[in-house]
mmCIF file of C-alpha atoms and ligand atoms in Angstrom:
data_model
loop_
_atom_site.group_PDB
_atom_site.id
_atom_site.type_symbol
_atom_site.label_atom_id
_atom_site.label_comp_id
_atom_site.label_asym_id
_atom_site.label_seq_id
_atom_site.Cartn_x
_atom_site.Cartn_y
_atom_site.Cartn_z
ATOM 1 C CA UNK H 1 -88.212 40.406 9.837
ATOM 2 C CA UNK H 2 -87.029 41.068 6.282
ATOM 3 C CA UNK H 3 -87.524 44.477 4.692
ATOM 4 C CA UNK H 4 -89.309 44.893 1.406
ATOM 5 C CA UNK H 5 -86.959 44.908 -1.601
ATOM 6 C CA UNK H 6 -88.213 47.397 -4.148
ATOM 7 C CA UNK H 7 -88.081 46.627 -7.848
ATOM 8 C CA UNK H 8 -86.369 49.909 -8.698
ATOM 9 C CA UNK H 9 -85.007 52.927 -6.849
ATOM 10 C CA UNK H 10 -83.581 56.018 -8.561
ATOM 11 C CA UNK H 11 -79.964 56.507 -7.461
ATOM 12 C CA UNK H 12 -80.371 59.973 -5.983
ATOM 13 C CA UNK H 13 -78.964 61.678 -2.915
ATOM 14 C CA UNK H 14 -78.721 65.147 -1.416
ATOM 15 C CA UNK H 15 -75.831 65.834 -3.804
ATOM 16 C CA UNK H 16 -78.297 65.837 -6.694
ATOM 17 C CA UNK H 17 -80.011 68.829 -5.112
ATOM 18 C CA UNK H 18 -76.922 71.009 -5.529
ATOM 19 C CA UNK H 19 -77.451 71.470 -9.253
ATOM 20 C CA UNK H 20 -81.163 72.055 -8.803
ATOM 21 C CA UNK H 21 -80.377 74.727 -6.220
ATOM 22 C CA UNK H 22 -78.029 76.335 -8.762
ATOM 23 C CA UNK H 23 -81.025 76.901 -11.010
ATOM 24 C CA UNK H 24 -82.759 78.804 -8.219
ATOM 25 C CA UNK H 25 -79.573 80.803 -7.606
ATOM 26 C CA UNK H 26 -79.268 81.709 -11.285
ATOM 27 C CA UNK H 27 -83.044 82.228 -11.551
ATOM 28 C CA UNK H 28 -82.950 80.737 -15.042
ATOM 29 C CA UNK H 29 -85.499 77.988 -15.613
ATOM 30 C CA UNK H 30 -85.589 77.522 -19.397
ATOM 31 C CA UNK H 31 -83.430 77.446 -22.549
ATOM 32 C CA UNK H 32 -80.487 76.996 -20.401
ATOM 33 C CA UNK H 33 -77.248 76.159 -18.930
ATOM 34 C CA UNK H 34 -77.825 72.528 -17.826
ATOM 35 C CA UNK H 35 -79.518 71.566 -21.064
ATOM 36 C CA UNK H 36 -76.328 72.553 -22.934
ATOM 37 C CA UNK H 37 -74.049 70.958 -20.329
ATOM 38 C CA UNK H 38 -75.855 67.607 -20.590
ATOM 39 C CA UNK H 39 -75.866 67.773 -24.394
ATOM 40 C CA UNK H 40 -72.127 68.416 -24.549
ATOM 41 C CA UNK H 41 -71.377 65.706 -22.001
ATOM 42 C CA UNK H 42 -73.493 63.049 -23.739
ATOM 43 C CA UNK H 43 -72.235 63.995 -27.209
ATOM 44 C CA UNK H 44 -68.657 63.492 -26.115
ATOM 45 C CA UNK H 45 -69.380 60.386 -24.070
ATOM 46 C CA UNK H 46 -71.126 58.416 -26.816
ATOM 47 C CA UNK H 47 -69.208 60.019 -29.658
ATOM 48 C CA UNK H 48 -72.258 61.409 -31.460
ATOM 49 C CA UNK H 49 -72.418 63.996 -34.268
ATOM 50 C CA UNK H 50 -75.339 65.820 -32.641
ATOM 51 C CA UNK H 51 -77.192 65.421 -29.352
ATOM 52 C CA UNK H 52 -80.255 67.351 -28.200
ATOM 53 C CA UNK H 53 -81.731 66.951 -24.756
ATOM 54 C CA UNK H 54 -85.466 66.293 -25.038
ATOM 55 C CA UNK H 55 -88.510 65.967 -22.801
ATOM 56 C CA UNK H 56 -88.277 62.168 -23.015
ATOM 57 C CA UNK H 57 -87.556 59.269 -25.341
ATOM 58 C CA UNK H 58 -91.120 59.589 -26.645
ATOM 59 C CA UNK H 59 -90.318 63.105 -27.973
ATOM 60 C CA UNK H 60 -87.090 61.850 -29.509
ATOM 61 C CA UNK H 61 -88.996 59.147 -31.394
ATOM 62 C CA UNK H 62 -91.549 61.723 -32.550
ATOM 63 C CA UNK H 63 -88.803 64.042 -33.816
ATOM 64 C CA UNK H 64 -87.264 61.145 -35.769
ATOM 65 C CA UNK H 65 -90.586 60.392 -37.422
ATOM 66 C CA UNK H 66 -91.109 64.052 -38.409
ATOM 67 C CA UNK H 67 -87.624 64.100 -39.936
ATOM 68 C CA UNK H 68 -88.513 61.025 -41.995
ATOM 69 C CA UNK H 69 -91.350 62.878 -43.763
ATOM 70 C CA UNK H 70 -93.605 59.851 -43.380
ATOM 71 C CA UNK H 71 -96.739 59.823 -45.508
ATOM 72 C CA UNK H 72 -100.022 57.947 -45.273
ATOM 73 C CA UNK H 73 -99.533 54.238 -46.091
ATOM 74 C CA UNK H 74 -95.791 54.396 -45.345
ATOM 75 C CA UNK H 75 -94.771 51.571 -43.049
ATOM 76 C CA UNK H 76 -92.296 51.419 -40.186
ATOM 77 C CA UNK H 77 -91.258 48.028 -38.810
ATOM 78 C CA UNK H 78 -90.658 47.636 -35.070
ATOM 79 C CA UNK H 79 -90.918 44.908 -32.428
ATOM 80 C CA UNK H 80 -94.335 44.194 -30.994
ATOM 81 C CA UNK H 81 -92.521 43.728 -27.699
ATOM 82 C CA UNK H 82 -91.897 47.404 -26.949
ATOM 83 C CA UNK H 83 -93.463 50.415 -25.281
ATOM 84 C CA UNK H 84 -96.366 52.235 -26.920
ATOM 85 C CA UNK H 85 -94.217 55.321 -27.673
ATOM 86 C CA UNK H 86 -92.342 53.475 -30.413
ATOM 87 C CA UNK H 87 -95.589 52.845 -32.309
ATOM 88 C CA UNK H 88 -97.378 56.093 -31.413
ATOM 89 C CA UNK H 89 -94.574 58.141 -32.987
ATOM 90 C CA UNK H 90 -95.374 56.480 -36.334
ATOM 91 C CA UNK H 91 -99.147 56.767 -35.999
ATOM 92 C CA UNK H 92 -98.919 60.441 -35.091
ATOM 93 C CA UNK H 93 -97.472 61.051 -38.586
ATOM 94 C CA UNK H 94 -100.378 59.156 -40.184
ATOM 95 C CA UNK H 95 -98.196 56.185 -41.141
ATOM 96 C CA UNK H 96 -98.510 52.513 -40.161
ATOM 97 C CA UNK H 97 -96.543 50.603 -37.528
ATOM 98 C CA UNK H 98 -95.766 47.046 -38.617
ATOM 99 C CA UNK H 99 -94.957 44.681 -35.788
ATOM 100 C CA UNK H 100 -92.241 42.054 -36.052
ATOM 101 C CA UNK H 101 -91.273 39.185 -33.774
ATOM 102 C CA UNK H 102 -88.356 39.048 -31.325
ATOM 103 C CA UNK H 103 -85.676 36.459 -30.543
ATOM 104 C CA UNK H 104 -86.379 34.007 -27.744
ATOM 105 C CA UNK H 105 -82.903 34.308 -26.223
ATOM 106 C CA UNK H 106 -82.654 38.109 -25.860
ATOM 107 C CA UNK H 107 -86.111 39.593 -26.637
ATOM 108 C CA UNK H 108 -84.478 41.730 -29.341
ATOM 109 C CA UNK H 109 -85.922 42.265 -32.802
ATOM 110 C CA UNK H 110 -85.691 39.140 -34.967
ATOM 111 C CA UNK H 111 -83.914 39.749 -38.258
ATOM 112 C CA UNK H 112 -85.833 37.138 -40.297
ATOM 113 C CA UNK H 113 -89.181 38.398 -39.090
ATOM 114 C CA UNK H 114 -88.233 41.962 -40.104
ATOM 115 C CA UNK H 115 -86.853 40.878 -43.471
ATOM 116 C CA UNK H 116 -90.116 39.147 -44.377
ATOM 117 C CA UNK H 117 -92.128 42.288 -43.629
ATOM 118 C CA UNK H 118 -90.183 44.638 -45.892
ATOM 119 C CA UNK H 119 -92.117 45.789 -48.967
ATOM 120 C CA UNK H 120 -92.233 48.861 -51.178
ATOM 121 C CA UNK H 121 -94.105 50.868 -48.547
ATOM 122 C CA UNK H 122 -91.472 50.240 -45.845
ATOM 123 C CA UNK H 123 -89.631 53.443 -44.971
ATOM 124 C CA UNK H 124 -87.863 52.617 -41.740
ATOM 125 C CA UNK H 125 -87.017 50.064 -39.082
ATOM 126 C CA UNK H 126 -86.987 50.904 -35.390
ATOM 127 C CA UNK H 127 -84.866 48.516 -33.352
ATOM 128 C CA UNK H 128 -85.201 48.431 -29.567
ATOM 129 C CA UNK H 129 -82.069 47.331 -27.703
ATOM 130 C CA UNK H 130 -84.037 45.446 -25.078
ATOM 131 C CA UNK H 131 -82.682 45.283 -21.518
ATOM 132 C CA UNK H 132 -79.672 47.380 -22.596
ATOM 133 C CA UNK H 133 -78.387 44.612 -24.893
ATOM 134 C CA UNK H 134 -77.580 45.401 -28.493
ATOM 135 C CA UNK H 135 -79.581 44.061 -31.419
ATOM 136 C CA UNK H 136 -77.519 42.529 -34.210
ATOM 137 C CA UNK H 137 -76.774 45.874 -35.842
ATOM 138 C CA UNK H 138 -74.662 44.403 -38.609
ATOM 139 C CA UNK H 139 -77.698 42.593 -39.983
ATOM 140 C CA UNK H 140 -80.011 45.591 -39.625
ATOM 141 C CA UNK H 141 -77.445 47.881 -41.286
ATOM 142 C CA UNK H 142 -77.356 45.422 -44.181
ATOM 143 C CA UNK H 143 -81.158 45.592 -44.512
ATOM 144 C CA UNK H 144 -80.967 49.391 -44.392
ATOM 145 C CA UNK H 145 -78.448 49.413 -47.270
ATOM 146 C CA UNK H 146 -80.232 46.785 -49.363
ATOM 147 C CA UNK H 147 -83.641 48.456 -49.171
ATOM 148 C CA UNK H 148 -82.599 52.077 -48.700
ATOM 149 C CA UNK H 149 -84.334 52.363 -45.327
ATOM 150 C CA UNK H 150 -83.897 54.660 -42.358
ATOM 151 C CA UNK H 151 -82.743 52.906 -39.197
ATOM 152 C CA UNK H 152 -83.732 54.222 -35.793
ATOM 153 C CA UNK H 153 -82.371 52.851 -32.526
ATOM 154 C CA UNK H 154 -84.770 53.083 -29.607
ATOM 155 C CA UNK H 155 -82.228 53.230 -26.791
ATOM 156 C CA UNK H 156 -84.666 53.798 -23.944
ATOM 157 C CA UNK H 157 -82.870 50.950 -22.111
ATOM 158 C CA UNK H 158 -79.434 51.216 -23.552
ATOM 159 C CA UNK H 159 -77.606 54.483 -22.918
ATOM 160 C CA UNK H 160 -73.853 53.622 -22.812
ATOM 161 C CA UNK H 161 -74.362 50.148 -24.255
ATOM 162 C CA UNK H 162 -72.294 49.246 -27.306
ATOM 163 C CA UNK H 163 -72.468 47.150 -30.477
ATOM 164 C CA UNK H 164 -68.867 46.029 -30.914
ATOM 165 C CA UNK H 165 -66.977 49.305 -30.418
ATOM 166 C CA UNK H 166 -69.773 51.730 -31.218
ATOM 167 C CA UNK H 167 -72.169 53.261 -28.736
ATOM 168 C CA UNK H 168 -75.808 52.314 -29.183
ATOM 169 C CA UNK H 169 -77.810 55.204 -30.568
ATOM 170 C CA UNK H 170 -74.975 56.351 -32.832
ATOM 171 C CA UNK H 171 -75.116 53.502 -35.358
ATOM 172 C CA UNK H 172 -78.449 54.017 -37.161
ATOM 173 C CA UNK H 173 -79.679 57.357 -38.534
ATOM 174 C CA UNK H 174 -81.182 58.340 -35.167
ATOM 175 C CA UNK H 175 -80.843 57.123 -31.585
ATOM 176 C CA UNK H 176 -83.399 57.943 -28.899
ATOM 177 C CA UNK H 177 -82.623 57.811 -25.168
ATOM 178 C CA UNK H 178 -84.758 57.844 -22.029
ATOM 179 C CA UNK H 179 -83.793 59.327 -18.677
ATOM 180 C CA UNK H 180 -87.133 58.573 -17.064
ATOM 181 C CA UNK H 181 -87.246 57.775 -13.357
ATOM 182 C CA UNK H 182 -87.297 54.057 -14.184
ATOM 183 C CA UNK H 183 -84.164 54.135 -16.355
ATOM 184 C CA UNK H 184 -80.429 53.814 -15.587
ATOM 185 C CA UNK H 185 -79.951 57.581 -15.352
ATOM 186 C CA UNK H 186 -82.724 59.711 -13.964
ATOM 187 C CA UNK H 187 -83.745 63.182 -15.033
ATOM 188 C CA UNK H 188 -87.254 62.686 -13.660
ATOM 189 C CA UNK H 189 -88.705 62.683 -17.119
ATOM 190 C CA UNK H 190 -86.047 63.498 -19.661
ATOM 191 C CA UNK H 191 -84.513 62.113 -22.858
ATOM 192 C CA UNK H 192 -82.146 62.763 -25.726
ATOM 193 C CA UNK H 193 -81.845 62.269 -29.456
ATOM 194 C CA UNK H 194 -78.655 61.479 -31.311
ATOM 195 C CA UNK H 195 -78.698 62.500 -34.966
ATOM 196 C CA UNK H 196 -76.077 60.569 -36.829
ATOM 197 C CA UNK H 197 -76.469 62.002 -40.306
ATOM 198 C CA UNK H 198 -75.602 65.695 -40.475
ATOM 199 C CA UNK H 199 -78.154 66.370 -43.207
ATOM 200 C CA UNK H 200 -80.958 66.201 -40.611
ATOM 201 C CA UNK H 201 -79.447 68.521 -37.995
ATOM 202 C CA UNK H 202 -80.607 71.912 -39.291
ATOM 203 C CA UNK H 203 -84.242 70.836 -39.550
ATOM 204 C CA UNK H 204 -84.056 68.957 -36.238
ATOM 205 C CA UNK H 205 -83.100 72.173 -34.421
ATOM 206 C CA UNK H 206 -86.204 73.868 -35.844
ATOM 207 C CA UNK H 207 -88.501 70.954 -34.969
ATOM 208 C CA UNK H 208 -87.070 70.845 -31.428
ATOM 209 C CA UNK H 209 -87.962 74.495 -30.855
ATOM 210 C CA UNK H 210 -91.617 74.657 -31.893
ATOM 211 C CA UNK H 211 -90.874 74.993 -35.590
ATOM 212 C CA UNK H 212 -88.883 78.220 -35.220
ATOM 213 C CA UNK H 213 -85.379 79.181 -36.299
ATOM 214 C CA UNK H 214 -84.626 80.642 -32.873
ATOM 215 C CA UNK H 215 -81.765 78.191 -32.296
ATOM 216 C CA UNK H 216 -79.823 79.783 -35.175
ATOM 217 C CA UNK H 217 -80.202 83.349 -33.967
ATOM 218 C CA UNK H 218 -78.475 83.076 -30.586
ATOM 219 C CA UNK H 219 -78.297 86.350 -28.698
ATOM 220 C CA UNK H 220 -77.632 88.588 -31.660
ATOM 221 C CA UNK H 221 -81.021 89.185 -33.297
ATOM 222 C CA UNK H 222 -84.288 89.874 -31.535
ATOM 223 C CA UNK H 223 -86.669 88.188 -33.937
ATOM 224 C CA UNK H 224 -87.122 84.644 -35.137
ATOM 225 C CA UNK H 225 -89.830 83.151 -37.278
ATOM 226 C CA UNK H 226 -91.967 80.105 -37.950
ATOM 227 C CA UNK H 227 -90.272 77.762 -40.438
ATOM 228 C CA UNK H 228 -91.727 74.270 -40.067
ATOM 229 C CA UNK H 229 -93.857 72.035 -37.866
ATOM 230 C CA UNK H 230 -92.425 71.328 -34.442
ATOM 231 C CA UNK H 231 -93.213 71.282 -30.777
ATOM 232 C CA UNK H 232 -91.590 72.017 -27.431
ATOM 233 C CA UNK H 233 -89.485 68.899 -27.556
ATOM 234 C CA UNK H 234 -86.530 70.363 -25.603
ATOM 235 C CA UNK H 235 -85.910 69.431 -21.995
ATOM 236 C CA UNK H 236 -86.646 71.978 -19.287
ATOM 237 C CA UNK H 237 -83.858 73.035 -16.941
ATOM 238 C CA UNK H 238 -85.001 71.240 -13.762
ATOM 239 C CA UNK H 239 -84.811 67.720 -15.262
ATOM 240 C CA UNK H 240 -81.587 68.698 -17.055
ATOM 241 C CA UNK H 241 -79.968 69.728 -13.749
ATOM 242 C CA UNK H 242 -80.933 66.411 -12.165
ATOM 243 C CA UNK H 243 -79.661 64.520 -15.173
ATOM 244 C CA UNK H 244 -76.383 66.439 -15.107
ATOM 245 C CA UNK H 245 -75.873 65.391 -11.529
ATOM 246 C CA UNK H 246 -76.511 61.764 -12.557
ATOM 247 C CA UNK H 247 -74.063 62.062 -15.450
ATOM 248 C CA UNK H 248 -71.421 63.127 -12.937
ATOM 249 C CA UNK H 249 -71.776 59.685 -11.304
ATOM 250 C CA UNK H 250 -72.221 57.758 -14.534
ATOM 251 C CA UNK H 251 -69.263 55.431 -13.967
ATOM 252 C CA UNK H 252 -70.493 54.417 -10.484
ATOM 253 C CA UNK H 253 -74.032 53.811 -11.729
ATOM 254 C CA UNK H 254 -72.913 51.688 -14.663
ATOM 255 C CA UNK H 255 -70.369 49.760 -12.608
ATOM 256 C CA UNK H 256 -72.879 48.867 -9.908
ATOM 257 C CA UNK H 257 -75.485 47.749 -12.407
ATOM 258 C CA UNK H 258 -72.895 45.541 -14.101
ATOM 259 C CA UNK H 259 -71.831 43.937 -10.814
ATOM 260 C CA UNK H 260 -75.439 43.152 -9.868
ATOM 261 C CA UNK H 261 -76.259 41.664 -13.291
ATOM 262 C CA UNK H 262 -73.130 39.554 -13.276
ATOM 263 C CA UNK H 263 -73.753 38.344 -9.738
ATOM 264 C CA UNK H 264 -77.252 37.227 -10.722
ATOM 265 C CA UNK H 265 -75.905 35.475 -13.781
ATOM 266 C CA UNK H 266 -73.024 33.763 -12.000
ATOM 267 C CA UNK H 267 -75.273 32.413 -9.251
ATOM 268 C CA UNK H 268 -78.293 31.404 -11.281
ATOM 269 C CA UNK H 269 -76.816 30.025 -14.468
ATOM 270 C CA UNK H 270 -75.425 26.888 -12.810
ATOM 271 C CA UNK H 271 -78.684 25.908 -11.083
ATOM 272 C CA UNK H 272 -79.669 22.314 -11.789
ATOM 273 C CA UNK H 273 -83.073 21.662 -13.422
ATOM 274 C CA UNK H 274 -83.643 25.343 -13.982
ATOM 275 C CA UNK H 275 -87.270 26.315 -14.440
ATOM 276 C CA UNK H 276 -86.208 29.360 -16.440
ATOM 277 C CA UNK H 277 -83.761 30.626 -19.027
ATOM 278 C CA UNK H 278 -81.631 33.690 -18.343
ATOM 279 C CA UNK H 279 -81.803 36.534 -20.846
ATOM 280 C CA UNK H 280 -78.674 36.413 -22.997
ATOM 281 C CA UNK H 281 -76.460 39.004 -24.556
ATOM 282 C CA UNK H 282 -73.630 38.719 -27.022
ATOM 283 C CA UNK H 283 -70.451 39.186 -25.008
ATOM 284 C CA UNK H 284 -68.788 41.020 -27.917
ATOM 285 C CA UNK H 285 -71.182 43.884 -27.168
ATOM 286 C CA UNK H 286 -71.258 45.983 -24.003
ATOM 287 C CA UNK H 287 -74.554 45.779 -22.138
ATOM 288 C CA UNK H 288 -76.072 48.824 -20.432
ATOM 289 C CA UNK H 289 -77.464 46.378 -17.820
ATOM 290 C CA UNK H 290 -80.884 47.946 -17.677
ATOM 291 C CA UNK H 291 -82.901 44.773 -17.096
ATOM 292 C CA UNK H 292 -81.991 41.383 -15.684
ATOM 293 C CA UNK H 293 -84.657 38.943 -16.798
ATOM 294 C CA UNK H 294 -85.569 35.324 -16.241
ATOM 295 C CA UNK H 295 -87.681 33.675 -18.912
ATOM 296 C CA UNK H 296 -90.035 30.933 -17.673
ATOM 297 C CA UNK H 297 -91.678 28.612 -20.138
ATOM 298 C CA UNK H 298 -95.260 29.316 -19.116
ATOM 299 C CA UNK H 299 -97.465 32.111 -17.887
ATOM 300 C CA UNK H 300 -98.469 29.942 -14.943
ATOM 301 C CA UNK H 301 -94.855 29.553 -13.800
ATOM 302 C CA UNK H 302 -94.116 33.230 -14.291
ATOM 303 C CA UNK H 303 -97.124 34.205 -12.224
ATOM 304 C CA UNK H 304 -96.349 31.756 -9.446
ATOM 305 C CA UNK H 305 -92.751 33.067 -9.336
ATOM 306 C CA UNK H 306 -93.896 36.705 -9.032
ATOM 307 C CA UNK H 307 -96.362 35.681 -6.319
ATOM 308 C CA UNK H 308 -93.740 33.663 -4.455
ATOM 309 C CA UNK H 309 -91.244 36.556 -4.522
ATOM 310 C CA UNK H 310 -93.920 39.008 -3.413
ATOM 311 C CA UNK H 311 -94.659 36.803 -0.429
ATOM 312 C CA UNK H 312 -90.956 37.043 0.388
ATOM 313 C CA UNK H 313 -91.260 40.830 0.044
ATOM 314 C CA UNK H 314 -89.253 41.009 -3.171
ATOM 315 C CA UNK H 315 -90.877 42.891 -6.018
ATOM 316 C CA UNK H 316 -90.387 41.425 -9.486
ATOM 317 C CA UNK H 317 -92.331 42.368 -12.607
ATOM 318 C CA UNK H 318 -93.130 41.141 -16.079
ATOM 319 C CA UNK H 319 -92.689 43.687 -18.864
ATOM 320 C CA UNK H 320 -94.495 44.857 -22.009
ATOM 321 C CA UNK H 321 -97.954 43.816 -23.064
ATOM 322 C CA UNK H 322 -97.179 43.066 -26.750
ATOM 323 C CA UNK H 323 -98.534 45.765 -29.029
ATOM 324 C CA UNK H 324 -99.919 43.343 -31.633
ATOM 325 C CA UNK H 325 -102.354 41.818 -29.115
ATOM 326 C CA UNK H 326 -103.272 45.072 -27.356
ATOM 327 C CA UNK H 327 -106.790 46.344 -28.062
ATOM 328 C CA UNK H 328 -105.402 49.335 -30.001
ATOM 329 C CA UNK H 329 -102.541 47.506 -31.735
ATOM 330 C CA UNK H 330 -104.860 44.825 -33.139
ATOM 331 C CA UNK H 331 -106.232 47.466 -35.503
ATOM 332 C CA UNK H 332 -102.943 47.569 -37.402
ATOM 333 C CA UNK H 333 -101.622 44.037 -37.241
ATOM 334 C CA UNK H 334 -103.176 40.664 -36.855
ATOM 335 C CA UNK H 335 -100.153 38.431 -37.363
ATOM 336 C CA UNK H 336 -99.196 35.747 -34.866
ATOM 337 C CA UNK H 337 -95.865 36.133 -33.101
ATOM 338 C CA UNK H 338 -94.784 32.969 -31.392
ATOM 339 C CA UNK H 339 -91.627 34.269 -29.748
ATOM 340 C CA UNK H 340 -93.218 37.524 -28.609
ATOM 341 C CA UNK H 341 -96.044 35.543 -26.997
ATOM 342 C CA UNK H 342 -93.523 33.317 -25.220
ATOM 343 C CA UNK H 343 -91.477 36.271 -24.010
ATOM 344 C CA UNK H 344 -94.591 38.063 -22.819
ATOM 345 C CA UNK H 345 -95.795 34.976 -20.977
ATOM 346 C CA UNK H 346 -92.470 33.986 -19.497
ATOM 347 C CA UNK H 347 -90.299 37.050 -18.847
ATOM 348 C CA UNK H 348 -89.805 38.411 -15.311
ATOM 349 C CA UNK H 349 -87.478 41.255 -14.295
ATOM 350 C CA UNK H 350 -85.519 41.029 -11.047
ATOM 351 C CA UNK H 351 -84.649 44.143 -8.971
ATOM 352 C CA UNK H 352 -81.626 45.916 -10.480
ATOM 353 C CA UNK H 353 -80.434 49.321 -9.300
ATOM 354 C CA UNK H 354 -77.221 50.808 -7.870
ATOM 355 C CA UNK H 355 -78.671 51.163 -4.370
ATOM 356 C CA UNK H 356 -79.473 47.434 -4.065
ATOM 357 C CA UNK H 357 -77.511 46.232 -1.050
ATOM 358 C CA UNK H 358 -75.295 43.126 -1.106
ATOM 359 C CA UNK H 359 -77.496 41.505 1.543
ATOM 360 C CA UNK H 360 -80.589 42.206 -0.542
ATOM 361 C CA UNK H 361 -78.952 40.776 -3.656
ATOM 362 C CA UNK H 362 -78.058 37.590 -1.751
ATOM 363 C CA UNK H 363 -81.604 37.346 -0.429
ATOM 364 C CA UNK H 364 -83.055 37.621 -3.943
ATOM 365 C CA UNK H 365 -80.692 34.947 -5.276
ATOM 366 C CA UNK H 366 -81.483 32.677 -2.347
ATOM 367 C CA UNK H 367 -85.223 32.988 -2.965
ATOM 368 C CA UNK H 368 -84.894 32.366 -6.710
ATOM 369 C CA UNK H 369 -82.963 29.204 -5.870
ATOM 370 C CA UNK H 370 -85.611 28.127 -3.376
ATOM 371 C CA UNK H 371 -88.397 28.712 -5.893
ATOM 372 C CA UNK H 372 -86.494 26.548 -8.324
ATOM 373 C CA UNK H 373 -86.788 23.660 -5.857
ATOM 374 C CA UNK H 374 -90.474 24.132 -5.108
ATOM 375 C CA UNK H 375 -92.796 21.632 -6.785
ATOM 376 C CA UNK H 376 -94.967 23.610 -9.222
HETATM 377 C C1 PLP O 1 -88.531 50.810 -25.538
HETATM 378 C C2 PLP O 1 -89.058 52.118 -25.015
HETATM 379 N N1 PLP O 1 -89.150 53.162 -25.849
HETATM 380 C C3 PLP O 1 -89.586 54.358 -25.429
HETATM 381 C C4 PLP O 1 -89.978 54.571 -24.127
HETATM 382 C C5 PLP O 1 -90.468 55.912 -23.691
HETATM 383 O O1 PLP O 1 -89.543 56.545 -22.859
HETATM 384 P P1 PLP O 1 -89.904 57.916 -22.131
HETATM 385 O O2 PLP O 1 -90.676 57.591 -20.909
HETATM 386 O O3 PLP O 1 -88.580 58.550 -21.827
HETATM 387 O O4 PLP O 1 -90.669 58.719 -23.101
HETATM 388 C C6 PLP O 1 -89.911 53.508 -23.214
HETATM 389 C C7 PLP O 1 -90.329 53.689 -21.831
HETATM 390 O O5 PLP O 1 -90.160 52.891 -20.968
HETATM 391 C C8 PLP O 1 -89.448 52.246 -23.677
HETATM 392 O O6 PLP O 1 -89.389 51.189 -22.838
#
């Protein structure tokens, strides 16, 4: 009898508890040691000017939008095929999210669709490097220069991915990372922001710490004061300790994810009469291998695939409900997005995590192949 194959499993072990136990030993639960250790590690690893550890990617997006000084009627372009946090960050500042279409081959933001939506109210573009695969940053950097826009990289999926030789999140003005339980590295709920233009750093430190200048005072002075708007955007110590432990096994995590993705690709790409496309990425860029997706050409096929795999005890899922057709998102945008609709209807994610056993991987591949033969 086959065991159930989960869709995702955080790559944790008893070793991860060591750092959490250290917090109890030190009896220091906030403003602390692991937060700084993670920040220094990530900053060095991705070669960033400034990294702050945050509560989550959502907070990092919100910080970016505060730093932009968005006003009512300002517009920020983003894919419709993303998580709600990308759009909420804009709305929370009273500005307007404008949804653009994605590419069919990689589900990343489509350059032409973005270009057509730029007008005098446009202040920024948020790209999402879907599945851990880089958007075409050269083109988006060109748009940024031509129209004097701010470029934000939502790297919820793409920590350690690269565009050419540069780490994702360090190319635009801001990069926002997620270390949620479902992501490549797990801090429970945790995130980071990379600030790539030094002019924003001073204000960012104030915003991160509830609008105070405490970060500049260190241990020397007793008093700090209220300088700006802000919130408690900084990560707490418990998630930071877990994340630090994950960072210590970063190479293993990334290597295993890469092997699994490449095994899927190698085995499925050569199938005859394929009922699906395989999500693509430009081989000049390094993928973070967050998602491995098949794209079917109808909702009916996608649903029958998910059902078939479930029957075989293999959990596979579709992904975002596009924002432009969601009940809330319809209030801001009513445009049609052909590619986004197709991706929403057709895309299915296969299990991908470091703890996936070789036998499980072979079983998944075998079942995908069998489904491909079934008359549908
Ligand atoms: C593209 C994207 N942006 C932002 C987020 C929010 O991340 P977090 O849960 O760390 O706030 C997610 C969550 O899955 C996401 O997929």
